[in-house]
CSV table of C-alpha atoms in Angstrom, one decimal:
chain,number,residue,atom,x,y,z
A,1123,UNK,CA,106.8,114.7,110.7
A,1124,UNK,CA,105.6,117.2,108.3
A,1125,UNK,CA,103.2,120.0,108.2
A,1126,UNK,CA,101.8,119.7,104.8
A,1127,UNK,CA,98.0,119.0,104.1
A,1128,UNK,CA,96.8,115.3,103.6
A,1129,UNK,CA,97.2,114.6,100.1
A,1130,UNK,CA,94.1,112.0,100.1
A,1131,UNK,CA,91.8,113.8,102.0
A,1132,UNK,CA,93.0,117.6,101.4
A,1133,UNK,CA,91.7,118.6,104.8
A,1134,UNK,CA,93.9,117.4,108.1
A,1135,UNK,CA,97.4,117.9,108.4
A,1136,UNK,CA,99.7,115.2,107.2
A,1137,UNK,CA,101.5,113.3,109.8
A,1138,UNK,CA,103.6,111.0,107.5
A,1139,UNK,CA,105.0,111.3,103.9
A,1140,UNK,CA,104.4,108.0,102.1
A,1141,UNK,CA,106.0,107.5,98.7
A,1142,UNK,CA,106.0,110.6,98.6
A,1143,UNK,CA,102.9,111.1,99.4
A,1144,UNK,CA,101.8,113.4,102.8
A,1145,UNK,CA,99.2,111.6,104.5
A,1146,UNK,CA,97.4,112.5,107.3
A,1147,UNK,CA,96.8,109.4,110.3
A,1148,UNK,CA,93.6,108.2,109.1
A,1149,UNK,CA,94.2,108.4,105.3
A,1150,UNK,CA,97.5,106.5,106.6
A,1151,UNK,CA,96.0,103.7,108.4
A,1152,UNK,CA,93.5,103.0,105.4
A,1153,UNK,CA,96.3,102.9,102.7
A,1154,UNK,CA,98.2,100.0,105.0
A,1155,UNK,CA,94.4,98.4,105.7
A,1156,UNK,CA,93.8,98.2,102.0
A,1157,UNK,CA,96.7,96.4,100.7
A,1158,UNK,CA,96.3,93.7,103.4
A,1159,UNK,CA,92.4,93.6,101.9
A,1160,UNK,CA,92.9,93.3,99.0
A,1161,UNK,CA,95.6,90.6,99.5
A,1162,UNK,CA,92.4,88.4,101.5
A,1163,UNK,CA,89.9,88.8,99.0
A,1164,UNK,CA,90.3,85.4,98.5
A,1165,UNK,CA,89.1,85.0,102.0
A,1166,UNK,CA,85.8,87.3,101.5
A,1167,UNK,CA,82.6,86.3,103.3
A,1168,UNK,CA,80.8,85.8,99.8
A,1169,UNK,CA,83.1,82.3,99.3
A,1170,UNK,CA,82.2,81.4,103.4
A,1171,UNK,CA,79.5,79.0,103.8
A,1172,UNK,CA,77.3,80.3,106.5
A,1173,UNK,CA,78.4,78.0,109.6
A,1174,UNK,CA,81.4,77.3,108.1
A,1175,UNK,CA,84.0,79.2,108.7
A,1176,UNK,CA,87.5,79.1,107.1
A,1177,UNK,CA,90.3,78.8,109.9
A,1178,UNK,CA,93.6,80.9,109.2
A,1179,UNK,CA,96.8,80.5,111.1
A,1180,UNK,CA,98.3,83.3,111.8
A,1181,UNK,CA,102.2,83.1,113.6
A,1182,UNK,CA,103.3,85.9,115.9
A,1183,UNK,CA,106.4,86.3,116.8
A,1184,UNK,CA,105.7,89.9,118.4
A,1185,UNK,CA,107.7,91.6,115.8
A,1186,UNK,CA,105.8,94.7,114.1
A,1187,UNK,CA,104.5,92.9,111.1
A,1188,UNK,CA,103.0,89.8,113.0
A,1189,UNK,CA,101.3,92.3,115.3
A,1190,UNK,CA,100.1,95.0,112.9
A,1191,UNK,CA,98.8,91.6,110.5
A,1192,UNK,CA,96.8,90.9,113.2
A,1193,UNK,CA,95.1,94.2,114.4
A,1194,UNK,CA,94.4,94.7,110.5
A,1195,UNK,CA,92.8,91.6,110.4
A,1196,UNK,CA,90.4,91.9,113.7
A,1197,UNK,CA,89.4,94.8,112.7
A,1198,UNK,CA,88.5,93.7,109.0
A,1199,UNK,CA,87.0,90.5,111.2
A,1200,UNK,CA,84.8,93.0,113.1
A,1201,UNK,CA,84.0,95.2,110.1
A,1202,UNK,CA,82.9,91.8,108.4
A,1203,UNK,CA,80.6,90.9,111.2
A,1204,UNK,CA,78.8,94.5,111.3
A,1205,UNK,CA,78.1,95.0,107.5
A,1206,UNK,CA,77.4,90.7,106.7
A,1207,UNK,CA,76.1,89.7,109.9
A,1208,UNK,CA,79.2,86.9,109.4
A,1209,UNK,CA,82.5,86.8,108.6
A,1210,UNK,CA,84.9,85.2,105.5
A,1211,UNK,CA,87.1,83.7,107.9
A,1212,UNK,CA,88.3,82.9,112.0
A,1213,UNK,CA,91.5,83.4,112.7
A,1214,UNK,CA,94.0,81.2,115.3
A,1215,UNK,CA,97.0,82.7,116.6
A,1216,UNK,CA,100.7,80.8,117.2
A,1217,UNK,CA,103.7,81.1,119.6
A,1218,UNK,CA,106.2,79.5,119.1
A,1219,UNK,CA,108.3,80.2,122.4
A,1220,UNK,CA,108.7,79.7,125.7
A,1221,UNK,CA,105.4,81.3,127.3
A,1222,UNK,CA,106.9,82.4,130.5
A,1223,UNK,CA,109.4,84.2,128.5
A,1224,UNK,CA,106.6,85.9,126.8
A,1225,UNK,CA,103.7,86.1,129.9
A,1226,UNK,CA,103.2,89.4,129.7
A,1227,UNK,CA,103.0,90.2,126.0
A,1228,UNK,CA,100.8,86.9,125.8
A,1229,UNK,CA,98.6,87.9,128.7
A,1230,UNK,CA,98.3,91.6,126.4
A,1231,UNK,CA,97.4,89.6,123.6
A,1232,UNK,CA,94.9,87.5,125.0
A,1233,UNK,CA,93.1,90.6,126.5
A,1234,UNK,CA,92.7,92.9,123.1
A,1235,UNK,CA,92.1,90.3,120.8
A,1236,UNK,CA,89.3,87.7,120.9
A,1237,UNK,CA,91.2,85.1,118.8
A,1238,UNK,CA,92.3,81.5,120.8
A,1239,UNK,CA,96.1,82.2,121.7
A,1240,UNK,CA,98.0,79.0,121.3
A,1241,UNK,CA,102.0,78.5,122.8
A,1242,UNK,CA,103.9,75.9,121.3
A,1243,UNK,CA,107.7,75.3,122.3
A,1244,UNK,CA,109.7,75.0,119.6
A,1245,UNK,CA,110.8,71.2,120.3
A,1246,UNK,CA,107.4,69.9,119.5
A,1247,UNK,CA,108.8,70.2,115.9
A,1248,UNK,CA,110.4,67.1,117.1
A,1249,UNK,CA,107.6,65.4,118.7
A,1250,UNK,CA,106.1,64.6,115.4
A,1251,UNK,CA,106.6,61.2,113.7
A,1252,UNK,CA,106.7,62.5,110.1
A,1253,UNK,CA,105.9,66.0,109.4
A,1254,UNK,CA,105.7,65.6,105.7
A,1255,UNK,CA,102.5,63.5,105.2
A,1256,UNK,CA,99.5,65.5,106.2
A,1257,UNK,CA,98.4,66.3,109.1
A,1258,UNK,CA,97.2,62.9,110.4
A,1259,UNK,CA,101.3,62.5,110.7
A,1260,UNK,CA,101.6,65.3,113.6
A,1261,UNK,CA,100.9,64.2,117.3
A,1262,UNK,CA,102.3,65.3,120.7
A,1263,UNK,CA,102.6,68.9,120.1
A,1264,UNK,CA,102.1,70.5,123.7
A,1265,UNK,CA,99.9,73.7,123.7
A,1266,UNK,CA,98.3,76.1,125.6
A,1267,UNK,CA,94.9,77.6,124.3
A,1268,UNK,CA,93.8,81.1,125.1
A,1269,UNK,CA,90.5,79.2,126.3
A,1270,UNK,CA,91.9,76.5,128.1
A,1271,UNK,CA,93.3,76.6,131.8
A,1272,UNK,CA,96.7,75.2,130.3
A,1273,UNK,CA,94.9,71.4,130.2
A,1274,UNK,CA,92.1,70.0,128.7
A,1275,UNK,CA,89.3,68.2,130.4
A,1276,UNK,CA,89.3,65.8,127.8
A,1277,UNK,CA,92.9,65.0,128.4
A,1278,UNK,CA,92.6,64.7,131.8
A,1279,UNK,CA,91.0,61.7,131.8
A,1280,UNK,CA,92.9,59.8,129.2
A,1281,UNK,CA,94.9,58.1,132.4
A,1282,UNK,CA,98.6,58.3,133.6
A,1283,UNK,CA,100.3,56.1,130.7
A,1284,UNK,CA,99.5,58.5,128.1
A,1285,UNK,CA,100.5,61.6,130.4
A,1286,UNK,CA,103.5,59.9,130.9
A,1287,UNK,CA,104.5,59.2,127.4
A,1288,UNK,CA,103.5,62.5,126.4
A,1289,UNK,CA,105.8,63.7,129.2
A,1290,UNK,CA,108.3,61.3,127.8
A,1291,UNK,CA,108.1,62.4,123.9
A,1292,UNK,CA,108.3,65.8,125.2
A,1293,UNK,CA,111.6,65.9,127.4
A,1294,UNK,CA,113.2,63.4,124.3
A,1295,UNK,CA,112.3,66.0,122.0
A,1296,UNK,CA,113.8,69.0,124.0
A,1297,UNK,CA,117.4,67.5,124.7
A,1298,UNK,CA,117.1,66.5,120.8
A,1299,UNK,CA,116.9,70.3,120.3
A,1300,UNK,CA,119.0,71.0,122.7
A,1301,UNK,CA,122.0,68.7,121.3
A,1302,UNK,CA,121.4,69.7,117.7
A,1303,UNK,CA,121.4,73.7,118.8
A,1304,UNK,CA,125.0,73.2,120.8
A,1305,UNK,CA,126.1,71.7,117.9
A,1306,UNK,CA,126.0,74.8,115.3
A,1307,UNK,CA,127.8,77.5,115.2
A,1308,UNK,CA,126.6,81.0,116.0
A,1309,UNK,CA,125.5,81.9,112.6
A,1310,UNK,CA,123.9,79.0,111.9
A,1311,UNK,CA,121.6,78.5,115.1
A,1312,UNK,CA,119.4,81.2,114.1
A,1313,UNK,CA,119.1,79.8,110.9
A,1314,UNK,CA,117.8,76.4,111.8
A,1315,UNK,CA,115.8,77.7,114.8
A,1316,UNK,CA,113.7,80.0,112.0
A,1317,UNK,CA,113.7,76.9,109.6
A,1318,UNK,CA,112.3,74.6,112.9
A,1319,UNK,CA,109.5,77.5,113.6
A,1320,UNK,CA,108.1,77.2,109.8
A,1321,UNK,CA,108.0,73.7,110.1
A,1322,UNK,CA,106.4,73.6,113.4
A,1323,UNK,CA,104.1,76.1,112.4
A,1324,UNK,CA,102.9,74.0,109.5
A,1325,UNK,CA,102.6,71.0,111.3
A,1326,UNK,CA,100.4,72.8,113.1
A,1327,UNK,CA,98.1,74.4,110.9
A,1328,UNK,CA,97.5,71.5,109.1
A,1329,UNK,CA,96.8,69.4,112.3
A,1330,UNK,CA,94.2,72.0,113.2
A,1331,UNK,CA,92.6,72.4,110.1
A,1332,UNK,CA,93.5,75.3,109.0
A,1333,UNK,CA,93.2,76.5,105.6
A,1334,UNK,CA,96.2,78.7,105.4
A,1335,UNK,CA,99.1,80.3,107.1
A,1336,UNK,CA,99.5,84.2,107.2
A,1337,UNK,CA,103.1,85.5,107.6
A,1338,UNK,CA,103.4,89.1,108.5
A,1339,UNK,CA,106.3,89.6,106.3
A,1340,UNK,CA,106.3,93.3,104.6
A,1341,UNK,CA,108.2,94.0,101.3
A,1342,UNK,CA,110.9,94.5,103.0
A,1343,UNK,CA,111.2,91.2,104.8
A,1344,UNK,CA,110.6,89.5,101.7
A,1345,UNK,CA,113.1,91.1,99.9
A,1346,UNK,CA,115.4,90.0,102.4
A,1347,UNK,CA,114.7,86.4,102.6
A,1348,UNK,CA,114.7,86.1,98.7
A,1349,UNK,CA,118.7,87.4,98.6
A,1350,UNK,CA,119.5,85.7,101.8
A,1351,UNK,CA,118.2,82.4,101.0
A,1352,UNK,CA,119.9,81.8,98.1
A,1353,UNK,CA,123.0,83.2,99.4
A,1354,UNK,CA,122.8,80.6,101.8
A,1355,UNK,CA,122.2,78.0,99.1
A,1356,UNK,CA,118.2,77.5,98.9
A,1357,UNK,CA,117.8,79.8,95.8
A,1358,UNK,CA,115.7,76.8,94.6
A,1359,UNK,CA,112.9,77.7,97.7
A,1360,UNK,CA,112.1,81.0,96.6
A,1361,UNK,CA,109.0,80.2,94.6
A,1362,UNK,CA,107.9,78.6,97.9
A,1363,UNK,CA,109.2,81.2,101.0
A,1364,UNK,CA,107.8,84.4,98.4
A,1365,UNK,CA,105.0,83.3,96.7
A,1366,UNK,CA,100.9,83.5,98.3
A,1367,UNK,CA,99.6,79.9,97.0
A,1368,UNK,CA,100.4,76.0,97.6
A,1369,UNK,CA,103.6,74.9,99.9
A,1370,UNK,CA,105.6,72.1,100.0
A,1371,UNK,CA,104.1,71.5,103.8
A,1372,UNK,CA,100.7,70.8,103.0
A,1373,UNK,CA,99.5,74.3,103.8
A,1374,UNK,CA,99.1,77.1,101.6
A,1375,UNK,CA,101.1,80.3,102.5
A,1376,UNK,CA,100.0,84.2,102.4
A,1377,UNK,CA,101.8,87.0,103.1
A,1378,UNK,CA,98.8,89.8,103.5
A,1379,UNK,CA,101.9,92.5,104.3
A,1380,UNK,CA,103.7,92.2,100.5
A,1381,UNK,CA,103.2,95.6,99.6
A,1382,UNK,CA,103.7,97.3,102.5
A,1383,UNK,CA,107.5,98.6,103.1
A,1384,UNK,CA,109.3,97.5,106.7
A,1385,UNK,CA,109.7,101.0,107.6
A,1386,UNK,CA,105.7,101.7,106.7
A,1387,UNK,CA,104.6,99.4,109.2
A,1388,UNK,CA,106.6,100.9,111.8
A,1389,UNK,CA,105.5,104.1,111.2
A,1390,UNK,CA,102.0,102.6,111.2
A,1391,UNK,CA,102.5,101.0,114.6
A,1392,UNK,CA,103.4,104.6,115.8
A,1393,UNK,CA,100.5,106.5,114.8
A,1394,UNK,CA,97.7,104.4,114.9
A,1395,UNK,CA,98.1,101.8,117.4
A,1396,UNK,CA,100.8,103.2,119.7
A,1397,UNK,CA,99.2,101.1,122.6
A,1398,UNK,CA,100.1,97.9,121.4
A,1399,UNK,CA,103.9,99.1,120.9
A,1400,UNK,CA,104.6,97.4,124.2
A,1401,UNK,CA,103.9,94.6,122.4
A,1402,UNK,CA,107.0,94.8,120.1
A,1403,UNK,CA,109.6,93.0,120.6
A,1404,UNK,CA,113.3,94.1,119.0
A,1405,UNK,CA,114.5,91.1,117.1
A,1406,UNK,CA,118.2,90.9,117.3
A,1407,UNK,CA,120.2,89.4,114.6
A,1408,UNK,CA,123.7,87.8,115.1
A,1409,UNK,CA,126.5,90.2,113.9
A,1410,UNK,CA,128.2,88.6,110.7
A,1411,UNK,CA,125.1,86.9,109.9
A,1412,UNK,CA,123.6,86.7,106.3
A,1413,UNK,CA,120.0,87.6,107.5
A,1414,UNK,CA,121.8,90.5,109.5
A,1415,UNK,CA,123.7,91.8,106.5
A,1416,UNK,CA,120.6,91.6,104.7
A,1417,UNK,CA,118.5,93.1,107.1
A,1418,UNK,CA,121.3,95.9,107.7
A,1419,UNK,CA,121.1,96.8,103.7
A,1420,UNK,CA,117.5,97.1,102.9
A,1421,UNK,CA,116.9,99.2,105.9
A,1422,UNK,CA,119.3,101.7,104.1
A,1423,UNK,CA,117.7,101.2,100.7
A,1424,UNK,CA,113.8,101.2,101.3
A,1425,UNK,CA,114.8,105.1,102.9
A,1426,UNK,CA,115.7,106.4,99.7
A,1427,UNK,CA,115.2,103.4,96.8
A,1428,UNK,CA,111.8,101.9,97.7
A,1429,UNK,CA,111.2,100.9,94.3
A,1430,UNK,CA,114.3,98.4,94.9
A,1431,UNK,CA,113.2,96.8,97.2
A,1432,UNK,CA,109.5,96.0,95.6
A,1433,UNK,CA,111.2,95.2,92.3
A,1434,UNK,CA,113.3,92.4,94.1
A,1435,UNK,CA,109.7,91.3,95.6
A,1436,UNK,CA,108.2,90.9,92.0
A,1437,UNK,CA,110.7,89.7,90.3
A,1438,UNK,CA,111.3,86.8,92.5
A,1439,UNK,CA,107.5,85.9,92.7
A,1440,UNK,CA,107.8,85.3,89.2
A,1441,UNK,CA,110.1,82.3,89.6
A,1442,UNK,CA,108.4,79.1,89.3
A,1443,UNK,CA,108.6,76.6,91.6
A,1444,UNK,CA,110.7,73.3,90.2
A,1445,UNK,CA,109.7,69.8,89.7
A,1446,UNK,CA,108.7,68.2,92.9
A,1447,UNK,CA,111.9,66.5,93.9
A,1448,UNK,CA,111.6,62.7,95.2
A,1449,UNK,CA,113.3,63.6,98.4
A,1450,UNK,CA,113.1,65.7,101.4
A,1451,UNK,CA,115.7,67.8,102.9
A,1452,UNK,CA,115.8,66.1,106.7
A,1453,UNK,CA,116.1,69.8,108.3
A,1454,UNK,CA,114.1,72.3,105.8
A,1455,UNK,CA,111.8,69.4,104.8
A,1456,UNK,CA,111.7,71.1,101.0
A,1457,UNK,CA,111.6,68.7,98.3
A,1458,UNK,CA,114.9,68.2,96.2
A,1459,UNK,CA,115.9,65.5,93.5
A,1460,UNK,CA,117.9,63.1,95.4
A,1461,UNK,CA,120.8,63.7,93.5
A,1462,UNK,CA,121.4,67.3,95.0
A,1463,UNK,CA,121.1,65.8,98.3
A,1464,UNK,CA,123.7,67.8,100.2
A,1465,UNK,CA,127.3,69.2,99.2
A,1466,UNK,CA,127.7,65.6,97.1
A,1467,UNK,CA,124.7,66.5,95.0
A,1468,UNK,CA,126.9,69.3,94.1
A,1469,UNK,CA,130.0,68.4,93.9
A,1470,UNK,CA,133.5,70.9,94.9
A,1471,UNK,CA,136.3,70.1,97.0
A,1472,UNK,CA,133.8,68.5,99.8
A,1473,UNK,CA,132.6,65.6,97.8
A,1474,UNK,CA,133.0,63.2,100.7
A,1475,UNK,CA,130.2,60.2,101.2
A,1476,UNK,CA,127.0,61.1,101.8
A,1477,UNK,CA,126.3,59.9,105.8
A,1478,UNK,CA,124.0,61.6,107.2
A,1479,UNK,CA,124.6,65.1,105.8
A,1480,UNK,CA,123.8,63.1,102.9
A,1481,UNK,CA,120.1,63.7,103.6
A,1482,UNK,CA,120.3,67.5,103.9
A,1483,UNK,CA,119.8,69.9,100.9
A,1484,UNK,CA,122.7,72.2,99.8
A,1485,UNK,CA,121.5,75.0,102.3
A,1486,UNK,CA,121.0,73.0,105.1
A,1487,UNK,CA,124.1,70.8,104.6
A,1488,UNK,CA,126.5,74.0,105.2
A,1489,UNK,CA,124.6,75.4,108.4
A,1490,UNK,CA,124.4,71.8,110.0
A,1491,UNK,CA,127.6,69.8,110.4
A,1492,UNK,CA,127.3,66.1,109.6
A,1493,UNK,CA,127.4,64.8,113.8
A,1494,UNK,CA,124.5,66.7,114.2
A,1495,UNK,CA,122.8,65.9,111.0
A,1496,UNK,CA,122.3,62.5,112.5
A,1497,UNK,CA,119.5,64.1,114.8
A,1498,UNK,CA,117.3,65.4,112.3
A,1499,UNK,CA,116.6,61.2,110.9
């Protein structure tokens, strides 16, 4: 904390030094609600049609950049409303978790924001048929609605058979995740469980209409993913895990946080919203994990070299996306050429036959060994 006068305002007492700037609370929370502004003007109320209303997905996880995303948002919702009389967008919040893990935060949730609230577990990434071809190609995806009593009237009539296959699709599907979880190593579970949740989460949106999906990833966390996914071997996905525009899912991807620093939205959850901090929820990363090393690092460097960690943001959103590839990756569901297909595509020592591994990309086919690759067909 320091003592010096706001540097914006020249009248209250700074409370936080940002890029070396000394900035009093409100001056504070209006320099983190106008870069996530001006990264929605796409989403302004001038391109709504009156009546229409643009749905936006937006995942939480209940990590600070999820939750802050989302307060910024409602209130630039409610500021819409006031001035317009409408708004440029409606927004539709994700779990993807247990929910009794979660009752408490969710019940939170539900109660300071007016956005439906929607709990998926993460094995209804399995339920689908074909999660690559739109969303017609989704179906059995269990959920819970912040408006619904935990069923739907309409379902409810629909008769046993279908409550039963549902029932069925949905137990298949969790000893499917089950089985292909005990089968990875410790490193590489929380790899595949992250790569599950994006896909889930893009089934989703796309099955719901949305428009887009709004990851509450700051600088920081970008910079992260871009060093740790190619160490891990999808270097070729960074146009598509970076970059605000188009995916490979059928759903375009923001991230309204870019240019605010990990260690800025922390600070911001402590000053200007301290009552949702018992929202938070401390992720904890596997020791001896790439995403852990990287995590570890850029914590140290965005203290004293911020500029490091934005320049590694920019530079990789200037990669271009390569030729859409003919094949999917079986786990990741990215698009390759079908001769990189796994570590054959690639050659080395591990040149074996394809099998099933054979229909993983090089990133996937390291964390996922090929006995367990058979689940992901």
């Amino acid at each position: 904390m320091t003592q010096d006068v706001c540097k914006k305002c020249s009248m209250l007492a700074a409370v936080v030094t940002v890029r070396s700037d000394p900035l009093c609370a409100d001056c504070f929370a209006r320099f983190v609600n106008t870069k996530v502004v001006k990264r929605m003007e796409g989403f302004r109320t001038r391109y709504a049609t009156a009546g229409e209303e643009r749905c936006l997905l937006l995942p939480v996880s209940f990590g600070v950049g999820s939750l802050t995303l989302l307060h910024v948002l409602d209130r630039h919702l409610v500021q819409q409303c006031e001035r317009y009389g409408r708004t440029g967008y409606a927004l539709r919040v994700l779990y993807v978790g247990v929910e009794g893990a979660e009752r408490e935060r969710l019940a939170m949730l539900r109660e300071k924001y007016r956005h439906p609230v929607t709990v998926l577990p993460l094995a209804a990434v399995f339920e689908s048929a074909d999660d690559t071809d739109g969303a017609d190609g989704v179906s059995g995806a269990s959920e819970v609605d912040a408006d619904a009593d935990h069923t739907d009237d309409a379902d409810q009539g629909n008769g046993t058979d279908k409550t039963k296959d549902t029932q069925g699709n949905s137990t298949e599907a969790a000893e499917k995740l089950t089985t292909l979880l005990a089968a990875l190593t410790p490193t590489s579970t929380a790899d595949v469980i992250s790569i599950l949740k994006t896909r889930l989460i893009a089934n989703y949106a796309r099955r719901t209409g949305c428009e887009a999906v709004l990851w509450g990833s700051s600088t920081t966390r970008l910079a992260e993913t871009a060093l740790a996914e190619t160490a891990k071997g999808r270097g070729f996905a960074l146009p598509w895990h970076l970059a605000d525009g188009p995916s490979p899912y059928g759903v375009a991807f923001h991230h309204p946080l870019r240019d605010v620093l990990g260690k800025e939205l922390t600070a911001h959850a402590e000053i200007v919203f301290p009552e949702l901090l018992p929202l938070v929820a401390e992720e904890v990363l596997p020791r001896g994990t790439i995403d852990g090393l990287m995590r570890g690092y850029f914590a140290s460097v965005e203290e004293s070299y911020p500029s490091i960690v934005s320049n590694v943001v920019r530079t990789t959103g200037k990669l271009k996306p390569p030729p859409p590839g003919v094949a999917r990756c079986a786990l990741c569901s990215l698009p390759v050429e079908a001769d990189q297909l796994g570590i054959y595509g690639w050659g080395g020592d591990q040149a074996a036959g394809r099998g099933a591994e054979g229909e993983l990309c090089y990133g996937c086919s390291r964390a996922v060994p090929a006995e367990a690759a058979a689940l992901l067909r």
